[in-house]
PDB file of C-alpha atoms in Angstrom:
ATOM      1  CA  MET A   1      -6.746  -9.584 -12.477  1.00  0.00           C
ATOM      2  CA  SER A   2      -4.366  -7.761 -14.813  1.00  0.00           C
ATOM      3  CA  PRO A   3      -2.507  -4.666 -13.528  1.00  0.00           C
ATOM      4  CA  ILE A   4      -4.636  -2.417 -15.752  1.00  0.00           C
ATOM      5  CA  ASP A   5      -7.859  -4.024 -14.511  1.00  0.00           C
ATOM      6  CA  LEU A   6      -6.574  -3.753 -10.926  1.00  0.00           C
ATOM      7  CA  SER A   7      -5.924  -0.027 -11.409  1.00  0.00           C
ATOM      8  CA  ALA A   8      -9.414   0.480 -12.814  1.00  0.00           C
ATOM      9  CA  TYR A   9     -10.919  -1.526  -9.953  1.00  0.00           C
ATOM     10  CA  VAL A  10      -9.197   0.439  -7.167  1.00  0.00           C
ATOM     11  CA  LEU A  11     -10.182   3.697  -8.869  1.00  0.00           C
ATOM     12  CA  ARG A  12     -13.847   2.582  -8.974  1.00  0.00           C
ATOM     13  CA  VAL A  13     -13.739   1.682  -5.260  1.00  0.00           C
ATOM     14  CA  SER A  14     -12.132   5.053  -4.481  1.00  0.00           C
ATOM     15  CA  GLN A  15     -15.109   6.830  -6.038  1.00  0.00           C
ATOM     16  CA  ASP A  16     -17.574   5.135  -3.681  1.00  0.00           C
ATOM     17  CA  ARG A  17     -17.100   6.937  -0.342  1.00  0.00           C
ATOM     18  CA  ALA A  18     -19.773   4.770   1.299  1.00  0.00           C
ATOM     19  CA  VAL A  19     -17.456   1.762   0.902  1.00  0.00           C
ATOM     20  CA  TRP A  20     -14.294   3.233   2.436  1.00  0.00           C
ATOM     21  CA  ALA A  21     -15.149   6.353   4.478  1.00  0.00           C
ATOM     22  CA  PRO A  22     -16.521   4.429   7.512  1.00  0.00           C
ATOM     23  CA  HIS A  23     -13.067   2.813   7.895  1.00  0.00           C
ATOM     24  CA  VAL A  24     -11.058   6.042   8.152  1.00  0.00           C
ATOM     25  CA  ARG A  25      -9.355   6.364  11.551  1.00  0.00           C
ATOM     26  CA  PHE A  26      -6.057   7.905  12.518  1.00  0.00           C
ATOM     27  CA  ASP A  27      -3.842   6.295  15.152  1.00  0.00           C
ATOM     28  CA  PRO A  28      -0.904   8.329  16.496  1.00  0.00           C
ATOM     29  CA  ASN A  29       1.031   5.125  17.258  1.00  0.00           C
ATOM     30  CA  ARG A  30       0.839   3.347  13.873  1.00  0.00           C
ATOM     31  CA  ARG A  31      -0.815   3.348  10.509  1.00  0.00           C
ATOM     32  CA  HIS A  32      -4.428   2.214  10.644  1.00  0.00           C
ATOM     33  CA  TRP A  33      -5.648  -0.318   8.082  1.00  0.00           C
ATOM     34  CA  SER A  34      -8.924  -2.029   7.243  1.00  0.00           C
ATOM     35  CA  ARG A  35      -9.510  -4.867   4.809  1.00  0.00           C
ATOM     36  CA  LEU A  36     -12.529  -4.056   2.620  1.00  0.00           C
ATOM     37  CA  ALA A  37     -14.904  -6.441   0.876  1.00  0.00           C
ATOM     38  CA  SER A  38     -13.510  -7.440  -2.519  1.00  0.00           C
ATOM     39  CA  PRO A  39     -13.725 -10.120  -5.223  1.00  0.00           C
ATOM     40  CA  PRO A  40     -12.013 -13.484  -4.535  1.00  0.00           C
ATOM     41  CA  ASP A  41      -8.906 -12.658  -6.615  1.00  0.00           C
ATOM     42  CA  VAL A  42      -8.335  -9.187  -5.105  1.00  0.00           C
ATOM     43  CA  ASP A  43      -7.415  -7.798  -1.687  1.00  0.00           C
ATOM     44  CA  VAL A  44      -8.475  -4.200  -1.014  1.00  0.00           C
ATOM     45  CA  TRP A  45      -7.159  -2.264   1.981  1.00  0.00           C
ATOM     46  CA  LEU A  46      -7.815   1.241   3.258  1.00  0.00           C
ATOM     47  CA  LEU A  47      -4.767   2.714   5.036  1.00  0.00           C
ATOM     48  CA  THR A  48      -4.488   5.951   6.982  1.00  0.00           C
ATOM     49  CA  TRP A  49      -1.246   7.823   7.550  1.00  0.00           C
ATOM     50  CA  LEU A  50      -0.381  10.578   9.961  1.00  0.00           C
ATOM     51  CA  PRO A  51       2.717  12.660   9.171  1.00  0.00           C
ATOM     52  CA  SER A  52       5.933  10.584   9.444  1.00  0.00           C
ATOM     53  CA  GLN A  53       4.127   7.216   9.387  1.00  0.00           C
ATOM     54  CA  ALA A  54       5.704   4.814   6.910  1.00  0.00           C
ATOM     55  CA  THR A  55       6.076   1.249   5.719  1.00  0.00           C
ATOM     56  CA  ASP A  56       9.291  -0.735   5.688  1.00  0.00           C
ATOM     57  CA  LEU A  57      11.005  -1.267   2.336  1.00  0.00           C
ATOM     58  CA  HIS A  58       9.034  -4.270   1.017  1.00  0.00           C
ATOM     59  CA  ASP A  59       7.631  -6.215  -1.900  1.00  0.00           C
ATOM     60  CA  HIS A  60       4.211  -7.832  -2.332  1.00  0.00           C
ATOM     61  CA  GLY A  61       5.349 -11.387  -3.061  1.00  0.00           C
ATOM     62  CA  SER A  62       3.580 -12.693  -6.170  1.00  0.00           C
ATOM     63  CA  SER A  63       0.964  -9.910  -6.146  1.00  0.00           C
ATOM     64  CA  ALA A  64       0.730  -6.807  -8.289  1.00  0.00           C
ATOM     65  CA  ALA A  65      -0.689  -3.730  -6.574  1.00  0.00           C
ATOM     66  CA  ALA A  66      -2.512  -0.526  -7.397  1.00  0.00           C
ATOM     67  CA  VAL A  67      -2.701   2.452  -5.028  1.00  0.00           C
ATOM     68  CA  VAL A  68      -4.831   5.552  -5.110  1.00  0.00           C
ATOM     69  CA  VAL A  69      -4.542   8.371  -2.564  1.00  0.00           C
ATOM     70  CA  LEU A  70      -7.915   9.570  -1.305  1.00  0.00           C
ATOM     71  CA  GLN A  71      -6.725  12.415   0.925  1.00  0.00           C
ATOM     72  CA  GLY A  72      -3.392  14.139   1.456  1.00  0.00           C
ATOM     73  CA  ARG A  73      -0.203  13.151  -0.326  1.00  0.00           C
ATOM     74  CA  LEU A  74       2.176  10.199   0.036  1.00  0.00           C
ATOM     75  CA  THR A  75       5.757   9.633  -1.038  1.00  0.00           C
ATOM     76  CA  GLU A  76       6.938   6.388  -2.591  1.00  0.00           C
ATOM     77  CA  VAL A  77      10.588   5.355  -2.591  1.00  0.00           C
ATOM     78  CA  ALA A  78      11.237   2.601  -5.140  1.00  0.00           C
ATOM     79  CA  ALA A  79      14.381   0.483  -4.901  1.00  0.00           C
ATOM     80  CA  ALA A  80      16.201  -1.062  -7.858  1.00  0.00           C
ATOM     81  CA  THR A  81      18.009  -4.398  -7.445  1.00  0.00           C
ATOM     82  CA  ASN A  82      21.339  -2.527  -7.261  1.00  0.00           C
ATOM     83  CA  GLY A  83      20.019  -0.599  -4.246  1.00  0.00           C
ATOM     84  CA  SER A  84      19.526   2.726  -5.998  1.00  0.00           C
ATOM     85  CA  LEU A  85      16.433   4.624  -4.898  1.00  0.00           C
ATOM     86  CA  SER A  86      13.987   6.837  -6.749  1.00  0.00           C
ATOM     87  CA  THR A  87      11.263   8.948  -5.200  1.00  0.00           C
ATOM     88  CA  SER A  88       7.838   9.919  -6.495  1.00  0.00           C
ATOM     89  CA  THR A  89       4.831  11.695  -5.045  1.00  0.00           C
ATOM     90  CA  LEU A  90       1.454   9.967  -4.969  1.00  0.00           C
ATOM     91  CA  GLU A  91      -1.279  12.573  -5.457  1.00  0.00           C
ATOM     92  CA  VAL A  92      -5.019  12.400  -4.754  1.00  0.00           C
ATOM     93  CA  GLY A  93      -7.015  10.578  -7.418  1.00  0.00           C
ATOM     94  CA  VAL A  94      -4.065   9.278  -9.448  1.00  0.00           C
ATOM     95  CA  THR A  95      -3.777   5.498  -9.623  1.00  0.00           C
ATOM     96  CA  HIS A  96      -0.244   4.188  -9.170  1.00  0.00           C
ATOM     97  CA  ARG A  97       0.623   0.650 -10.375  1.00  0.00           C
ATOM     98  CA  ILE A  98       3.192  -1.506  -8.585  1.00  0.00           C
ATOM     99  CA  PRO A  99       4.325  -4.526 -10.606  1.00  0.00           C
ATOM    100  CA  VAL A 100       4.999  -7.969  -9.180  1.00  0.00           C
ATOM    101  CA  GLY A 101       8.499  -8.014  -7.685  1.00  0.00           C
ATOM    102  CA  ALA A 102       8.803  -4.263  -7.172  1.00  0.00           C
ATOM    103  CA  VAL A 103      10.436  -3.194  -3.905  1.00  0.00           C
ATOM    104  CA  HIS A 104       9.279   0.076  -2.372  1.00  0.00           C
ATOM    105  CA  GLU A 105       8.273   1.942   0.727  1.00  0.00           C
ATOM    106  CA  ILE A 106       5.563   4.520   1.209  1.00  0.00           C
ATOM    107  CA  HIS A 107       5.510   7.300   3.788  1.00  0.00           C
ATOM    108  CA  ASN A 108       3.630  10.435   4.683  1.00  0.00           C
ATOM    109  CA  ALA A 109       6.134  13.277   4.535  1.00  0.00           C
ATOM    110  CA  GLY A 110       3.407  15.494   6.024  1.00  0.00           C
ATOM    111  CA  PRO A 111       2.211  17.890   7.186  1.00  0.00           C
ATOM    112  CA  ASP A 112      -1.361  16.624   6.621  1.00  0.00           C
ATOM    113  CA  PRO A 113      -2.944  13.237   7.328  1.00  0.00           C
ATOM    114  CA  ALA A 114      -3.351  10.980   4.293  1.00  0.00           C
ATOM    115  CA  VAL A 115      -5.728   8.186   3.308  1.00  0.00           C
ATOM    116  CA  SER A 116      -5.022   5.629   0.596  1.00  0.00           C
ATOM    117  CA  LEU A 117      -6.645   2.611  -0.991  1.00  0.00           C
ATOM    118  CA  HIS A 118      -4.471  -0.391  -1.956  1.00  0.00           C
ATOM    119  CA  ALA A 119      -5.552  -3.338  -4.113  1.00  0.00           C
ATOM    120  CA  TYR A 120      -3.519  -6.526  -4.620  1.00  0.00           C
ATOM    121  CA  SER A 121      -4.022  -9.327  -7.124  1.00  0.00           C
ATOM    122  CA  PRO A 122      -3.721 -12.159  -6.631  1.00  0.00           C
ATOM    123  CA  ARG A 123      -4.595 -11.764  -2.957  1.00  0.00           C
ATOM    124  CA  LEU A 124      -1.622 -10.797  -0.827  1.00  0.00           C
ATOM    125  CA  SER A 125      -0.052 -13.968   0.625  1.00  0.00           C
ATOM    126  CA  GLN A 126       3.478 -12.909   1.597  1.00  0.00           C
ATOM    127  CA  MET A 127       5.761  -9.898   1.711  1.00  0.00           C
ATOM    128  CA  THR A 128       9.515  -9.628   2.005  1.00  0.00           C
ATOM    129  CA  VAL A 129      11.092  -6.746   3.912  1.00  0.00           C
ATOM    130  CA  TRP A 130      14.350  -5.515   2.346  1.00  0.00           C
ATOM    131  CA  GLN A 131      17.278  -3.294   3.194  1.00  0.00           C
ATOM    132  CA  THR A 132      19.629  -1.429   0.900  1.00  0.00           C
ATOM    133  CA  THR A 133      23.331  -2.187   1.196  1.00  0.00           C
ATOM    134  CA  THR A 134      26.383  -1.138  -0.795  1.00  0.00           C
ATOM    135  CA  GLY A 135      25.962  -4.395  -2.752  1.00  0.00           C
ATOM    136  CA  GLY A 136      22.284  -3.809  -3.560  1.00  0.00           C
ATOM    137  CA  LEU A 137      19.073  -5.047  -2.004  1.00  0.00           C
ATOM    138  CA  GLN A 138      19.217  -7.656   0.726  1.00  0.00           C
ATOM    139  CA  PRO A 139      16.154  -9.465   2.140  1.00  0.00           C
ATOM    140  CA  LEU A 140      15.655  -9.152   5.905  1.00  0.00           C
ATOM    141  CA  ARG A 141      12.608 -11.355   6.410  1.00  0.00           C
ATOM    142  CA  THR A 142       9.632 -12.798   4.583  1.00  0.00           C
ATOM    143  CA  GLU A 143       6.274 -12.733   6.299  1.00  0.00           C
ATOM    144  CA  ALA A 144       3.184 -14.738   5.447  1.00  0.00           C
ATOM    145  CA  VAL A 145       0.023 -12.673   5.195  1.00  0.00           C
ATOM    146  CA  SER A 146      -2.883 -14.409   6.864  1.00  0.00           C
ATOM    147  CA  PRO A 147      -6.119 -14.279   4.888  1.00  0.00           C
ATOM    148  CA  ALA A 148      -8.027 -13.652   8.122  1.00  0.00           C
ATOM    149  CA  LEU A 149      -5.847 -10.961   9.641  1.00  0.00           C
ATOM    150  CA  ALA A 150      -3.136  -9.210   7.717  1.00  0.00           C
ATOM    151  CA  VAL A 151      -1.010  -6.114   8.062  1.00  0.00           C
ATOM    152  CA  PRO A 152      -0.271  -4.644   4.640  1.00  0.00           C
ATOM    153  CA  ALA A 153       3.015  -2.867   4.199  1.00  0.00           C
TER     154      ALA A 153
END
């Protein structure tokens, strides 16, 4: 699925509360996530975020992604290959595209809980966790994402 089609798809899913609302749960110990039914070439995940919950700095392997916030507000920190960081706010109802190879992290800067929908195409198969150093980005580890049970970053 192309990035534009992926953005349109995740926006359509976001408009159908019956699909995602039953999966909303907040866990004070970690982000909650649920894999939703989706076409064979797409992974769709609902994630919930309490204030201060965050991902590691990561990529999505060979997958492009599209994110739409359903409730609250999230902050994305994108990392360039030289290690420089840029920050943007992800607002309710606005679809945000993440190209293949992009390195970023998302967090809830609070004070309110947030809910977001994430779609990946092709299906998420691996993610690399990165760190920033004075020399730029450095990979820490690459993790396979199991089709049966996965933890999206």
